[in-house]
GROMACS .gro file of C-alpha atoms in nm:
model
  225
    1ILE     CA    1   0.045   0.061   0.017
    2LEU     CA    2   0.104   0.345  -0.094
    3GLU     CA    3  -0.191   0.602  -0.032
    4THR     CA    4  -0.478   0.569   0.168
    5THR     CA    5  -0.727   0.854   0.286
    6ALA     CA    6  -1.091   0.907   0.299
    7ASP     CA    7  -1.214   0.758  -0.037
    8HIS     CA    8  -0.885   0.545  -0.248
    9ILE     CA    9  -0.609   0.266  -0.147
   10ILE     CA   10  -0.315   0.295  -0.333
   11ALA     CA   11  -0.083   0.039  -0.411
   12CYS     CA   12   0.170  -0.182  -0.624
   13ASP     CA   13  -0.064  -0.511  -0.754
   14ARG     CA   14   0.163  -0.818  -0.901
   15TYR     CA   15   0.258  -0.627  -1.199
   16GLY     CA   16   0.449  -0.386  -1.044
   17ARG     CA   17   0.196  -0.200  -1.146
   18ARG     CA   18   0.096   0.121  -0.937
   19VAL     CA   19  -0.399   0.080  -0.892
   20LYS     CA   20  -0.645   0.329  -0.744
   21LEU     CA   21  -0.895   0.133  -0.520
   22PRO     CA   22  -1.245   0.368  -0.486
   23VAL     CA   23  -1.277   0.291  -0.089
   24GLY     CA   24  -1.663   0.128   0.004
   25TYR     CA   25  -1.798   0.021  -0.366
   26ALA     CA   26  -1.528  -0.155  -0.573
   27THR     CA   27  -1.363  -0.426  -0.559
   28LEU     CA   28  -1.155  -0.523  -0.855
   29ALA     CA   29  -0.806  -0.205  -0.867
   30LEU     CA   30  -0.763   0.064  -1.119
   31PRO     CA   31  -0.420   0.005  -1.292
   32LEU     CA   32  -0.303   0.409  -1.334
   33ASP     CA   33   0.067   0.258  -1.521
   34TYR     CA   34   0.173  -0.006  -1.693
   35PRO     CA   35   0.456  -0.163  -1.692
   36VAL     CA   36   0.536  -0.235  -2.051
   37THR     CA   37   0.495  -0.085  -2.366
   38ASN     CA   38   0.769  -0.175  -2.628
   39MET     CA   39   1.066  -0.512  -2.631
   40ALA     CA   40   1.298  -0.341  -2.413
   41ASP     CA   41   1.012  -0.306  -2.126
   42TRP     CA   42   0.943  -0.648  -2.231
   43ARG     CA   43   1.329  -0.812  -2.164
   44LYS     CA   44   1.342  -0.659  -1.807
   45VAL     CA   45   1.011  -0.897  -1.699
   46ARG     CA   46   1.060  -1.123  -1.891
   47GLN     CA   47   1.204  -1.358  -1.673
   48HIS     CA   48   0.910  -1.397  -1.464
   49TYR     CA   49   0.811  -1.579  -1.754
   50GLU     CA   50   1.043  -1.805  -1.856
   51PHE     CA   51   1.085  -2.163  -1.697
   52SER     CA   52   1.206  -2.252  -1.336
   53GLU     CA   53   1.166  -2.590  -1.144
   54ASP     CA   54   1.038  -2.379  -0.881
   55ARG     CA   55   0.696  -2.340  -1.056
   56PHE     CA   56   0.620  -2.769  -0.854
   57THR     CA   57   0.475  -2.684  -0.554
   58PRO     CA   58   0.666  -2.974  -0.364
   59GLY     CA   59   0.452  -3.279  -0.336
   60TRP     CA   60   0.211  -3.154  -0.613
   61GLU     CA   61   0.207  -3.485  -0.776
   62GLU     CA   62   0.098  -3.726  -0.483
   63THR     CA   63  -0.121  -3.417  -0.429
   64ALA     CA   64  -0.311  -3.458  -0.816
   65ARG     CA   65  -0.350  -3.806  -0.802
   66GLN     CA   66  -0.514  -3.851  -0.478
   67HIS     CA   67  -0.800  -3.634  -0.697
   68LEU     CA   68  -0.751  -3.814  -0.931
   69ALA     CA   69  -0.805  -4.224  -0.754
   70ALA     CA   70  -1.171  -3.988  -0.522
   71GLY     CA   71  -1.302  -3.909  -0.918
   72ARG     CA   72  -1.215  -3.551  -0.894
   73VAL     CA   73  -1.150  -3.311  -1.237
   74VAL     CA   74  -0.849  -3.205  -1.293
   75SER     CA   75  -0.750  -2.924  -1.415
   76VAL     CA   76  -0.487  -2.666  -1.565
   77SER     CA   77  -0.493  -2.322  -1.703
   78ILE     CA   78  -0.178  -2.169  -1.928
   79PRO     CA   79  -0.221  -1.751  -1.917
   80GLY     CA   80  -0.460  -1.510  -2.182
   81GLY     CA   81  -0.311  -1.487  -2.545
   82PHE     CA   82  -0.508  -1.124  -2.441
   83ASP     CA   83  -0.564  -1.152  -2.095
   84GLU     CA   84  -0.148  -1.133  -1.959
   85LEU     CA   85  -0.126  -0.917  -2.273
   86ARG     CA   86  -0.366  -0.633  -2.100
   87GLU     CA   87  -0.240  -0.676  -1.789
   88LEU     CA   88   0.159  -0.573  -1.903
   89MET     CA   89  -0.022  -0.352  -2.130
   90GLY     CA   90  -0.341  -0.201  -2.088
   91ASP     CA   91  -0.588  -0.284  -2.282
   92ALA     CA   92  -0.600  -0.014  -2.540
   93GLU     CA   93  -0.187  -0.008  -2.654
   94ALA     CA   94  -0.254  -0.389  -2.597
   95CYS     CA   95  -0.498  -0.374  -2.913
   96MET     CA   96  -0.238  -0.207  -3.051
   97ALA     CA   97   0.080  -0.404  -3.037
   98PHE     CA   98  -0.140  -0.654  -3.258
   99LEU     CA   99  -0.067  -0.406  -3.527
  100SER     CA  100   0.206  -0.201  -3.465
  101GLN     CA  101   0.472  -0.431  -3.204
  102PRO     CA  102   0.417  -0.795  -3.356
  103GLU     CA  103   0.704  -0.882  -3.298
  104LEU     CA  104   0.638  -0.827  -2.900
  105VAL     CA  105   0.375  -0.996  -2.920
  106ASP     CA  106   0.582  -1.236  -3.049
  107ASP     CA  107   0.804  -1.250  -2.799
  108VAL     CA  108   0.570  -1.263  -2.487
  109LEU     CA  109   0.330  -1.577  -2.632
  110GLY     CA  110   0.667  -1.753  -2.750
  111THR     CA  111   0.794  -1.688  -2.415
  112ILE     CA  112   0.450  -1.798  -2.158
  113ALA     CA  113   0.415  -2.066  -2.486
  114ASP     CA  114   0.764  -2.196  -2.339
  115THR     CA  115   0.706  -2.227  -2.022
  116ALA     CA  116   0.313  -2.376  -2.017
  117TYR     CA  117   0.485  -2.640  -2.221
  118ARG     CA  118   0.744  -2.747  -1.995
  119VAL     CA  119   0.558  -2.765  -1.749
  120LEU     CA  120   0.187  -2.887  -1.877
  121ASP     CA  121   0.447  -3.157  -2.086
  122ARG     CA  122   0.594  -3.251  -1.701
  123VAL     CA  123   0.301  -3.284  -1.494
  124SER     CA  124   0.044  -3.480  -1.810
  125ALA     CA  125   0.357  -3.785  -1.821
  126ALA     CA  126   0.266  -3.833  -1.431
  127VAL     CA  127  -0.109  -3.740  -1.375
  128ARG     CA  128  -0.414  -3.753  -1.651
  129VAL     CA  129  -0.501  -3.426  -1.714
  130ASP     CA  130  -0.861  -3.392  -1.736
  131GLN     CA  131  -0.935  -3.012  -1.875
  132LEU     CA  132  -0.664  -2.658  -1.999
  133MET     CA  133  -0.861  -2.374  -1.903
  134VAL     CA  134  -0.774  -2.022  -2.015
  135HIS     CA  135  -0.944  -1.670  -1.897
  136GLU     CA  136  -0.958  -1.383  -2.164
  137ASP     CA  137  -1.257  -1.230  -2.104
  138PHE     CA  138  -1.211  -0.999  -2.470
  139ALA     CA  139  -1.554  -0.932  -2.539
  140GLY     CA  140  -1.810  -0.676  -2.341
  141LYS     CA  141  -2.207  -0.559  -2.548
  142SER     CA  142  -2.030  -0.527  -2.963
  143GLY     CA  143  -1.821  -0.724  -2.958
  144PRO     CA  144  -1.437  -0.877  -2.923
  145LEU     CA  145  -1.143  -0.586  -2.851
  146ILE     CA  146  -0.916  -0.915  -3.125
  147GLY     CA  147  -1.024  -0.976  -3.432
  148PRO     CA  148  -1.035  -1.324  -3.671
  149ARG     CA  149  -0.699  -1.211  -3.772
  150GLN     CA  150  -0.544  -1.156  -3.467
  151MET     CA  151  -0.698  -1.484  -3.353
  152ARG     CA  152  -0.595  -1.653  -3.675
  153ARG     CA  153  -0.199  -1.542  -3.638
  154PHE     CA  154  -0.136  -1.457  -3.275
  155ILE     CA  155  -0.363  -1.689  -3.060
  156VAL     CA  156  -0.492  -2.009  -3.155
  157PRO     CA  157  -0.147  -2.083  -3.223
  158TYR     CA  158  -0.041  -2.041  -2.837
  159TYR     CA  159  -0.378  -2.256  -2.691
  160ARG     CA  160  -0.264  -2.476  -2.988
  161ARG     CA  161   0.080  -2.512  -2.869
  162ALA     CA  162  -0.058  -2.623  -2.494
  163TRP     CA  163  -0.381  -2.825  -2.634
  164ASP     CA  164  -0.200  -3.144  -2.876
  165LEU     CA  165  -0.037  -3.248  -2.565
  166LEU     CA  166  -0.329  -3.269  -2.312
  167ALA     CA  167  -0.493  -3.381  -2.582
  168SER     CA  168  -0.256  -3.654  -2.715
  169ARG     CA  169  -0.232  -3.791  -2.303
  170GLY     CA  170  -0.626  -3.814  -2.293
  171ALA     CA  171  -0.806  -3.436  -2.228
  172ARG     CA  172  -1.073  -3.411  -2.312
  173LEU     CA  173  -1.231  -3.020  -2.223
  174PHE     CA  174  -1.079  -2.694  -2.295
  175TRP     CA  175  -1.326  -2.398  -2.174
  176ILE     CA  176  -1.268  -2.037  -2.205
  177ASP     CA  177  -1.343  -1.789  -2.016
  178SER     CA  178  -1.475  -1.493  -2.186
  179ASP     CA  179  -1.792  -1.212  -2.125
  180GLY     CA  180  -1.958  -1.035  -2.335
  181ASP     CA  181  -2.016  -1.138  -2.727
  182ILE     CA  182  -1.721  -1.330  -2.864
  183ALA     CA  183  -1.979  -1.487  -3.165
  184PRO     CA  184  -1.741  -1.370  -3.420
  185ILE     CA  185  -1.428  -1.548  -3.329
  186LEU     CA  186  -1.613  -1.882  -3.244
  187PRO     CA  187  -1.451  -2.059  -3.549
  188ASP     CA  188  -1.140  -1.955  -3.392
  189LEU     CA  189  -1.120  -2.062  -3.129
  190ILE     CA  190  -1.235  -2.418  -3.187
  191ASP     CA  191  -0.932  -2.387  -3.446
  192GLY     CA  192  -0.767  -2.379  -3.131
  193GLY     CA  193  -0.878  -2.657  -2.935
  194ILE     CA  194  -1.162  -2.459  -2.773
  195ASN     CA  195  -1.517  -2.634  -2.692
  196VAL     CA  196  -1.694  -2.504  -2.421
  197ILE     CA  197  -1.685  -2.186  -2.359
  198PHE     CA  198  -1.810  -1.987  -2.052
  199PRO     CA  199  -2.021  -1.788  -1.971
  200VAL     CA  200  -2.244  -1.730  -2.272
  201GLU     CA  201  -2.352  -1.432  -2.171
  202PRO     CA  202  -2.694  -1.385  -2.249
  203VAL     CA  203  -2.659  -0.982  -2.156
  204GLY     CA  204  -2.370  -1.012  -2.438
  205ARG     CA  205  -2.577  -1.081  -2.699
  206MET     CA  206  -2.424  -1.466  -2.668
  207ASP     CA  207  -2.820  -1.748  -2.753
  208MET     CA  208  -2.670  -2.059  -2.637
  209VAL     CA  209  -3.030  -2.194  -2.883
  210GLN     CA  210  -2.864  -2.090  -3.120
  211LEU     CA  211  -2.471  -2.089  -3.152
  212ARG     CA  212  -2.599  -2.465  -3.076
  213GLN     CA  213  -2.787  -2.501  -3.448
  214GLU     CA  214  -2.499  -2.349  -3.602
  215TYR     CA  215  -2.213  -2.531  -3.437
  216GLY     CA  216  -2.341  -2.882  -3.339
  217THR     CA  217  -2.181  -3.091  -3.081
  218GLN     CA  218  -1.848  -2.910  -3.104
  219LEU     CA  219  -1.911  -2.707  -2.857
  220ALA     CA  220  -2.023  -2.691  -2.486
  221PHE     CA  221  -2.152  -2.394  -2.268
  222ILE     CA  222  -2.152  -2.361  -1.950
  223GLY     CA  223  -2.373  -2.065  -1.814
  224GLY     CA  224  -2.647  -1.866  -2.028
  225LEU     CA  225  -2.805  -1.698  -1.690
   0.00000   0.00000   0.00000
């Protein structure tokens, strides 16, 4: 915590951003700055995304096997291809980076993908993984913040790196968490391996019945409330 007043709290979060939280009526802090604007900035923080043995909690394998023995679903997750970029850069700069700094986006997603692959390779070799999850929240009522061309160029290859590995070892579900209208990029999400979508927001113009008619059993749905 850097500053506290009667109206707000200003703090430093885990990304190194200064964030502002209004007191009494908000639960999500608003970032006041971001750590990455260009490749030089990214290189300063990239080590936090690289592979390390410290990513494995002692006893993780036995814990996973206990869950398997109890009949529970074993889930793993990867950072969102758009979501992690927006946390580092902000929404507007992240959207622009796909067009103006593609080499930066390639390096960010490539670094994360390499780390995810090495971690998931070891995990899925030791225990059966049932589902892969990714959080994006990259859409609103008017549609997604990222278009089909950017999906195909950047996000689909990122997803497939993790999903192809896990699917080859028995994983069946790959679900995405995104609010809003993601219908314009659903074909690309499916190409990336996605087969479950959540929360399927009616307020975001997502019609579960229409989607089932269009995509059949290619997609399962959670939500629709």
